[in-house]
Structure formats: structure tokens, C-alpha cells
Short mmCIF file of C-alpha atoms in Angstrom, two decimals:
data_model
loop_
_atom_site.label_atom_id
_atom_site.label_comp_id
_atom_site.label_asym_id
_atom_site.label_seq_id
_atom_site.Cartn_x
_atom_site.Cartn_y
_atom_site.Cartn_z
CA MET A 148 -21.06 -13.12 2.58
CA ARG A 149 -17.70 -14.34 1.25
CA ASP A 150 -17.24 -11.30 -0.98
CA THR A 151 -18.17 -8.51 1.43
CA PRO A 152 -15.36 -6.00 2.05
CA TYR A 153 -14.97 -7.36 5.56
CA ALA A 154 -14.83 -11.02 4.53
CA LEU A 155 -12.16 -10.07 1.99
CA ALA A 156 -10.23 -8.21 4.69
CA ALA A 157 -10.36 -11.34 6.86
CA TYR A 158 -8.95 -13.32 3.93
CA ALA A 159 -6.10 -10.84 3.49
CA ARG A 160 -5.35 -10.84 7.21
CA ARG A 161 -5.05 -14.64 7.23
CA HIS A 162 -2.77 -14.45 4.20
CA MET A 163 -0.46 -11.91 5.81
CA ASN A 164 -0.33 -13.82 9.08
CA ARG A 165 0.71 -16.94 7.16
CA LEU A 166 3.49 -15.07 5.36
CA ALA A 167 4.72 -13.32 8.50
CA PRO A 168 3.60 -15.18 11.64
CA ALA A 169 3.92 -13.28 14.91
CA ALA A 170 7.59 -13.03 15.85
CA GLY A 171 9.50 -11.35 18.64
CA ASP A 172 8.74 -8.04 20.25
CA HIS A 173 10.89 -5.32 21.73
CA PRO A 174 11.22 -5.86 25.48
CA LEU A 175 10.25 -2.22 26.05
CA ALA A 176 7.39 -2.09 23.54
CA GLY A 177 5.00 -0.84 26.21
CA GLU A 178 7.32 2.04 27.04
CA LEU A 179 7.71 2.84 23.35
CA GLU A 180 3.93 3.03 23.02
CA ALA A 181 3.55 5.33 26.02
CA ASP A 182 6.41 7.53 24.84
CA VAL A 183 5.17 8.02 21.28
CA ARG A 184 1.66 8.92 22.42
CA SER A 185 3.08 11.44 24.90
CA TRP A 186 5.43 12.86 22.26
CA ALA A 187 2.70 13.19 19.63
CA VAL A 188 0.37 14.93 22.05
CA GLY A 189 3.15 17.26 23.19
CA ARG A 190 4.10 18.14 19.60
CA GLY A 191 0.47 18.84 18.60
CA LEU A 192 0.19 15.74 16.41
CA SER A 193 -2.75 14.15 18.20
CA GLY A 194 -5.52 16.46 16.96
CA ALA A 195 -5.95 20.09 16.00
CA ASP A 196 -2.76 22.10 15.65
CA PRO A 197 -2.59 24.51 18.61
CA ALA A 198 -0.64 27.02 16.55
CA GLY A 199 -3.15 26.87 13.71
CA GLY A 200 -0.40 27.79 11.29
CA CYS A 201 -0.79 25.44 8.32
CA PRO A 202 -4.01 24.49 6.59
CA GLY A 203 -5.02 20.90 7.12
CA ASP A 204 -3.02 20.02 10.24
CA ASP A 205 -6.25 18.43 11.43
CA ARG A 206 -9.10 17.50 9.17
CA GLY A 207 -11.66 18.02 11.88
CA ASP A 208 -13.30 14.59 11.97
CA GLY A 209 -11.49 13.22 15.00
CA SER A 210 -9.65 10.62 12.92
CA VAL A 211 -6.24 11.69 14.13
CA GLY A 212 -7.10 12.58 17.72
CA SER A 213 -5.99 10.60 20.73
CA GLY A 214 -8.23 7.74 19.57
CA GLY A 215 -6.27 7.59 16.31
CA LEU A 216 -3.02 7.32 18.23
CA GLU A 217 -4.41 4.52 20.34
CA ARG A 218 -5.77 2.69 17.31
CA ARG A 219 -2.51 2.81 15.37
CA ARG A 220 -0.39 1.53 18.28
CA ILE A 221 2.76 2.94 16.70
CA GLY A 222 5.05 2.04 19.59
CA ARG A 223 3.83 -1.55 19.52
CA LEU A 224 4.33 -1.66 15.75
CA VAL A 225 7.90 -0.39 16.01
CA GLY A 226 8.49 -2.93 18.77
CA ARG A 227 7.59 -5.69 16.31
CA CYS A 228 9.62 -4.17 13.48
CA MET A 229 12.73 -3.45 15.56
CA PRO A 230 12.77 -6.08 18.33
CA GLY A 231 16.53 -5.95 18.82
CA ALA A 232 17.16 -2.22 18.30
CA PRO A 233 18.55 -0.01 21.08
CA VAL A 234 15.61 1.59 22.83
CA GLY A 235 16.74 5.09 21.84
CA VAL A 236 16.74 4.15 18.16
CA ALA A 237 13.34 2.47 18.42
CA ARG A 238 11.93 5.46 20.32
CA LEU A 239 13.11 7.92 17.68
CA THR A 240 11.76 5.71 14.89
CA ALA A 241 8.34 5.57 16.56
CA ARG A 242 8.26 9.34 16.92
CA TYR A 243 9.16 10.01 13.30
CA LEU A 244 6.73 7.33 12.12
CA ALA A 245 4.00 9.06 14.17
CA TRP A 246 4.81 12.26 12.27
CA VAL A 247 4.54 10.46 8.92
CA PHE A 248 1.24 8.81 9.85
CA HIS A 249 -0.26 12.10 11.03
CA PHE A 250 0.92 13.93 7.92
CA ASP A 251 -0.47 11.14 5.75
CA ASP A 252 -3.87 11.28 7.44
CA THR A 253 -4.29 15.03 7.50
CA VAL A 254 -2.29 16.45 4.59
CA ALA A 255 -0.87 14.04 2.03
CA GLU A 256 -4.15 13.04 0.37
CA TYR A 257 -5.44 16.64 0.10
CA ALA A 258 -3.86 18.46 -2.84
CA ASP A 259 -4.33 21.99 -1.45
CA ARG A 260 -3.00 21.10 1.99
CA LEU A 261 -0.04 19.22 0.57
CA ALA A 262 0.87 22.12 -1.73
CA ALA A 263 0.71 24.54 1.22
CA HIS A 264 3.07 22.41 3.28
CA ARG A 265 5.47 21.68 0.43
CA ARG A 266 6.01 25.42 -0.08
CA TRP A 267 7.86 25.42 3.23
CA ASP A 268 10.16 22.54 2.17
CA PRO A 269 9.69 19.88 4.88
CA PRO A 270 12.70 17.85 3.62
CA GLY A 271 14.87 20.94 3.97
CA ILE A 272 13.58 21.48 7.51
CA LEU A 273 14.37 17.87 8.43
CA ARG A 274 17.86 18.19 7.01
CA SER A 275 18.74 21.61 8.46
CA GLY A 276 16.64 21.74 11.63
CA ARG A 277 15.50 25.28 10.78
CA LEU A 278 12.20 26.74 9.62
CA PRO A 279 12.47 28.90 6.49
CA ALA A 280 11.92 32.63 6.94
CA GLY A 281 8.21 33.30 7.25
CA ALA A 282 7.24 29.66 7.74
CA PRO A 283 4.34 29.13 10.16
CA ALA A 284 5.12 27.42 13.46
CA CYS A 285 2.57 24.67 12.82
CA ALA A 286 2.72 21.24 14.36
CA HIS A 287 4.07 19.43 11.31
CA LEU A 288 6.94 21.82 10.65
CA THR A 289 8.04 22.33 14.26
CA SER A 290 7.90 18.57 14.87
CA LEU A 291 10.36 18.04 12.02
CA VAL A 292 12.78 20.40 13.76
CA SER A 293 12.43 18.22 16.85
CA VAL A 294 13.11 15.05 14.84
CA HIS A 295 16.19 16.68 13.29
CA ASP A 296 17.53 17.59 16.71
CA GLU A 297 17.00 14.07 18.03
CA VAL A 298 18.75 12.49 15.04
CA VAL A 299 21.73 14.80 15.54
CA ALA A 300 21.79 14.05 19.29
CA ALA A 301 21.88 10.33 18.44
CA GLY A 302 25.00 10.88 16.30
CA GLY A 303 23.15 10.65 13.00
CA THR A 304 24.07 13.91 11.27
CA GLY A 305 25.34 11.88 8.31
CA LEU A 306 21.97 10.16 8.05
CA LEU A 307 19.91 13.34 7.66
CA PRO A 308 20.32 13.63 3.86
CA LEU A 309 19.05 10.07 3.39
CA LEU A 310 16.02 10.73 5.61
CA ALA A 311 15.35 14.07 3.91
CA GLU A 312 15.52 12.42 0.50
CA GLY A 313 13.04 9.80 1.67
CA LEU A 314 10.70 12.56 2.85
CA ARG A 315 11.11 14.46 -0.43
CA ARG A 316 10.23 11.41 -2.50
CA TYR A 317 7.28 10.64 -0.23
CA ALA A 318 5.80 14.14 -0.59
CA GLU A 319 6.54 14.26 -4.32
CA SER A 320 4.85 10.91 -4.93
CA CYS A 321 1.84 11.96 -2.85
CA ALA A 322 1.52 15.05 -5.05
CA ARG A 323 1.58 12.86 -8.17
CA GLU A 324 -1.48 11.01 -6.86
CA ALA A 325 -3.56 14.20 -6.76
CA PRO A 326 -4.78 14.10 -10.41
CA TRP A 327 -5.97 10.52 -9.96
CA ARG A 328 -8.07 11.54 -6.98
CA GLU A 329 -9.34 14.70 -8.67
CA THR A 330 -10.61 12.77 -11.71
CA GLY A 331 -11.57 9.60 -9.84
CA THR A 332 -9.50 7.64 -12.38
CA PRO A 333 -7.05 5.00 -11.16
CA PRO A 334 -3.51 5.03 -12.59
CA THR A 335 -1.99 2.13 -14.46
CA LEU A 336 -0.51 -0.61 -12.32
CA ALA A 337 3.03 0.38 -13.31
CA GLU A 338 2.40 4.02 -12.40
CA TYR A 339 0.82 3.06 -9.13
CA LEU A 340 3.57 0.72 -7.96
CA ALA A 341 6.26 3.27 -8.86
CA GLN A 342 4.65 5.82 -6.54
CA ARG A 343 3.54 3.34 -3.85
CA VAL A 344 7.16 2.58 -3.00
CA HIS A 345 7.38 6.11 -1.62
CA THR A 346 3.81 6.98 -0.60
CA SER A 347 3.93 4.08 1.86
CA GLY A 348 5.99 6.39 4.07
CA GLY A 349 8.41 3.61 4.95
CA HIS A 350 11.61 5.65 4.93
CA PRO A 351 11.79 5.89 8.77
CA LEU A 352 13.20 2.36 8.37
CA TYR A 353 16.54 4.04 7.66
CA LEU A 354 16.75 5.04 11.32
CA HIS A 355 17.95 1.46 11.83
CA LEU A 356 21.28 2.86 10.65
CA LEU A 357 21.69 4.64 13.99
CA ALA A 358 22.17 1.31 15.75
CA PRO A 359 25.71 0.11 16.51
CA GLY A 360 27.37 -2.00 13.86
CA MET A 361 25.28 -0.69 10.95
CA PRO A 362 26.77 0.78 7.76
CA SER A 363 26.04 4.30 9.07
CA ASP A 364 28.81 3.80 11.62
CA HIS A 365 31.18 4.72 8.78
CA ALA A 366 29.39 7.99 7.94
CA PRO A 367 30.82 11.26 9.30
CA ARG A 368 29.21 12.39 12.51
CA ALA A 369 29.25 16.06 11.56
CA ALA A 370 28.86 17.89 8.28
CA PRO A 371 32.18 18.60 6.57
CA PRO A 372 32.62 21.92 4.73
CA THR A 373 31.64 20.31 1.43
CA GLY A 374 28.33 18.98 2.77
CA THR A 375 27.13 15.89 4.60
CA PRO A 376 27.20 12.67 2.59
CA THR A 377 24.40 10.15 2.74
CA ALA A 378 24.75 6.91 4.65
CA PRO A 379 26.92 4.42 2.70
CA LEU A 380 24.26 2.07 1.36
CA THR A 381 24.88 0.26 -1.91
CA ALA A 382 22.20 0.14 -4.59
CA PRO A 383 21.20 -3.47 -3.71
CA LEU A 384 20.67 -2.48 -0.07
CA THR A 385 18.64 0.59 -0.99
CA GLY A 386 16.64 -1.54 -3.43
CA LEU A 387 15.90 -4.04 -0.68
CA ALA A 388 14.67 -1.25 1.60
CA GLU A 389 12.44 0.15 -1.13
CA LEU A 390 10.96 -3.29 -1.76
CA ALA A 391 10.17 -3.40 1.96
CA PHE A 392 8.40 -0.03 1.62
CA LEU A 393 6.27 -1.38 -1.23
CA ILE A 394 5.30 -4.54 0.67
CA GLY A 395 4.12 -2.39 3.57
CA GLY A 396 2.11 -0.19 1.22
CA LEU A 397 0.39 -3.17 -0.41
CA ALA A 398 -0.51 -4.62 3.00
CA ASN A 399 -1.99 -1.25 3.94
CA ASP A 400 -3.98 -1.25 0.69
CA LEU A 401 -5.53 -4.61 1.45
CA LEU A 402 -6.74 -3.78 4.95
CA GLY A 403 -7.61 -0.19 4.08
CA HIS A 404 -9.55 -0.97 0.92
CA ALA A 405 -12.98 -1.18 2.55
CA ALA A 406 -12.73 2.37 3.90
CA GLU A 407 -11.17 3.76 0.71
CA GLN A 408 -13.85 2.14 -1.44
CA ARG A 409 -16.56 3.82 0.64
CA GLN A 410 -14.79 7.16 0.16
CA GLY A 411 -14.44 6.67 -3.60
CA ASP A 412 -10.64 6.85 -3.44
CA PRO A 413 -9.19 5.31 -6.64
CA VAL A 414 -5.62 5.19 -5.31
CA ASN A 415 -5.46 1.63 -3.98
CA ALA A 416 -3.92 -1.52 -5.47
CA VAL A 417 -7.31 -3.29 -5.55
CA THR A 418 -9.00 -0.45 -7.46
CA VAL A 419 -6.02 -0.17 -9.81
CA LEU A 420 -6.12 -3.89 -10.64
CA ALA A 421 -9.88 -3.82 -11.15
CA HIS A 422 -9.55 -0.89 -13.57
CA GLU A 423 -6.54 -2.18 -15.50
CA TYR A 424 -7.78 -5.73 -16.04
CA GLY A 425 -11.55 -5.20 -15.99
CA LEU A 426 -12.00 -7.33 -12.87
CA PRO A 427 -14.89 -7.36 -10.41
CA VAL A 428 -13.74 -6.02 -7.05
CA PRO A 429 -13.58 -9.41 -5.28
CA GLU A 430 -11.38 -10.81 -8.05
CA ALA A 431 -9.20 -7.69 -8.01
CA TYR A 432 -8.89 -8.01 -4.24
CA ARG A 433 -7.65 -11.59 -4.53
CA ALA A 434 -5.26 -10.50 -7.28
CA ALA A 435 -3.88 -7.84 -4.91
CA VAL A 436 -3.28 -10.54 -2.30
CA VAL A 437 -1.30 -12.51 -4.90
CA LEU A 438 0.59 -9.33 -5.87
CA HIS A 439 1.53 -8.78 -2.22
CA ALA A 440 2.63 -12.40 -1.86
CA GLY A 441 4.73 -12.20 -5.03
CA HIS A 442 6.59 -9.15 -3.78
CA GLN A 443 7.13 -10.73 -0.38
CA HIS A 444 8.55 -13.90 -1.92
CA ARG A 445 10.80 -11.78 -4.13
CA PHE A 446 11.95 -9.96 -0.99
CA GLY A 447 12.85 -13.26 0.67
CA THR A 448 14.83 -14.33 -2.38
CA GLU A 449 16.75 -11.04 -2.51
CA CYS A 450 17.55 -11.22 1.21
CA ALA A 451 18.87 -14.75 0.84
CA GLY A 452 20.97 -13.75 -2.16
CA LEU A 453 22.52 -10.81 -0.36
CA LEU A 454 23.31 -12.82 2.77
CA ALA A 455 24.94 -15.52 0.62
CA ASP A 456 27.26 -12.93 -0.97
CA ALA A 457 30.72 -13.40 0.56
CA ALA A 458 31.62 -9.82 -0.37
CA LEU A 459 28.93 -8.40 1.91
CA SER A 460 30.38 -6.77 5.03
CA GLU A 461 29.11 -7.66 8.49
CA ALA A 462 27.61 -4.18 8.80
CA GLU A 463 25.72 -4.69 5.56
CA ARG A 464 24.51 -8.09 6.78
CA ARG A 465 23.16 -6.42 9.90
CA PHE A 466 21.22 -4.00 7.74
CA VAL A 467 19.75 -6.79 5.57
CA ARG A 468 18.61 -8.67 8.68
CA ALA A 469 17.14 -5.46 10.10
CA VAL A 470 15.13 -4.81 6.92
CA ALA A 471 13.91 -8.43 6.97
CA GLY A 472 12.83 -7.94 10.57
CA TRP A 473 11.02 -4.74 9.59
CA VAL A 474 9.03 -6.61 6.91
CA ALA A 475 8.21 -9.47 9.26
CA GLY A 476 7.15 -7.11 12.02
CA SER A 477 5.19 -4.78 9.77
CA ALA A 478 2.50 -7.43 9.43
CA ALA A 479 1.48 -6.18 12.86
CA ALA A 480 0.49 -2.91 11.21
CA VAL A 481 -2.64 -4.55 9.82
CA GLU A 482 -3.98 -5.45 13.24
CA PRO A 483 -5.18 -1.92 14.18
CA TYR A 484 -7.00 -1.72 10.84
CA TRP A 485 -8.58 -5.09 11.48
CA HIS A 486 -9.75 -4.29 15.00
CA HIS A 487 -11.12 -0.96 13.76
CA LEU A 488 -13.15 -2.84 11.15
CA LEU A 489 -14.53 -5.14 13.83
CA ALA A 490 -15.36 -2.21 16.10
CA THR A 491 -17.11 -0.15 13.44
CA HIS A 492 -18.75 -2.94 11.41
CA PRO A 493 -19.22 -5.88 13.78
CA THR A 494 -22.03 -7.56 11.81
CA ARG A 495 -20.82 -7.19 8.22
CA GLY A 496 -19.54 -10.73 7.68
CA THR A 497 -15.88 -10.74 8.54
CA GLY A 498 -15.36 -14.37 7.60
#
């Protein structure tokens, strides 16, 4: 039984809990959870799109209905990832993360649906707060307008280009995965990791910059005539954030592998490693655990190096600590996957 998908998932869960033992939680995590569920339902992101405007806003199998919201526990996850954030910042992060999760479940892995949505330029909608002429008023597009308005209301106009760029890279990387799924052929490991940084959908992390004392405090609060600049993050800080995105994606791969293997999806770190190195699946799975650990240890080293740099400003230090907290808290993201495995396969040998 030690090599069943569920026993392997138990092994990965123990590994991730060792690397990131349960830490603090936001004092209002329960309120964040209630708010994000209410927001998602109100925006049409809990099931079928009431407007019916874009193909694929719901894939019709109930996977993203109210049960999906409950299973993901997005408010609780954000509470772990942002335990010290102002409640307004954490609330907005949970709402945008709910959008990303819903889009990922219902659109991103379906080439035709993704192409249909990309024609209406979601990053442009997030940045401008306006639907293009002729765009359907579907749940995904109108919800982005809502997110834009909330970011602006929070004083984050200068942050919108950074968020929009994160969304653009996410959608672009998702589109690059389509040929791998169409042919059933995994990419090379290098190709996969390059895209996984962005397909993890981790860019809502940048909403940390709305908190007091962060580098975004120095960004203009309204767009000047020449255009709104991005938040003032240096390349090392952006690199640290992107490493955090990748760690989250690899953790998702480990706990999601059982379901993706059943579906024949080749876009998973375990399947990629098995293909590239000719490994049996159990060996590839253990190699993916080591890959995750290696990236997490590299992240710890980079954090320590940045914090030891006397030239780093206090605002930049706050951002580094926030990203470290996001990585530590994101281990909680595996728990819904784990409990779903137990609920759906209670006798499959979970270790």
C-alpha cells in the first residue's frame, strides 16, 4: 500500500508539514472565510454564470459550486498566509484569490475556453476597470471590474499594473500548457518550471503591498498623465515572490497528482519528472518532494540573504517577511486537498 496515490499524498503532506509547521492565523480568519464565500456567490463565481456570457464559466460537474468554495477554505488560507495584514487587505486578497481559483478550475485548463476569455483581455480589464466594447457581462469579467474598484478604493491605483502583469503572465503560461494537454505529452522539466511560476496563480500575493509600511507606500496613488508606474519592487524582491509562487505550485502538484493522474493530465511535476528521467511514478513522486524541498530551502536562504543586506530599506524588509509568511502559511492550502482525498477515497491506503 505504500505506493498508492493516497499513501504518496500522505507522505507529501507530512513532508510539507515538517517544512512549514502550523503557524499563526489571522484573528479574523472566520470572518474572511464568510466574506469570501458571500462575495463569490454574489459575483457568480460559485457555480454556473447567471449571465451565461462566456463559454466555460462553469464546467457543469459541480466542482466549483458552493461545495468547492467550502472545500478550498480560501478565507482560512489567506488567514494563514497573511496573519498580520490589515483585515481590508486580507479580505481583498481572499476575493481576488477566489477569482483566480475559479478561473483556474473552469477556464484555464481548457484551451477553447481560455482563448475565448483572453480575447476580452482580462489583464486590461483589471487594470482599467472597464469591459471592452462588446465584451459579455460574464461572471469572470465583471468580477475583475469589482476587484479593480476595490484596489483603487484601497489606495492601490499604482499597484494595478503589477497585478495586471501577473494576470497576463498567468493566462499566457496557461495557454502555453495547452499543446501538452492536447498531445498528452509532458514538457521538459525546464519548460514546466518556467511556466509553473505563473500558472500557480500566486500573484495575488502582491496585494500585500497595500498594507502600511510596504514599498507600495511610495507609489503614486493616482495615475499621472504619462501612465501609472508599477510598485517599486527591485528584481531580487520580485524574484523572491516568484520563487514563492513556484513553491506553492509544486505543493499543489503533489497533493493534486492523484486526481490529475486519473484524468490523464500530463501537466504536473510528478508526471514531468517521470517522463524526463524514465522513472516509475512512485519514484518520480518522491523526486518531486525533493524538488519542492530544494526550492523551499533555496527560498529560506534568499530570505536570509536579503534580510542581512544593510542596504535593504525597512519597507523592503516588511515585504520579505510578508512573502516568507505567505510561503509558511500556504502549506495550509494542501489541507483541503487532503481532506477531499479522505472523503472521496477513505479506504485507499492513505498511510
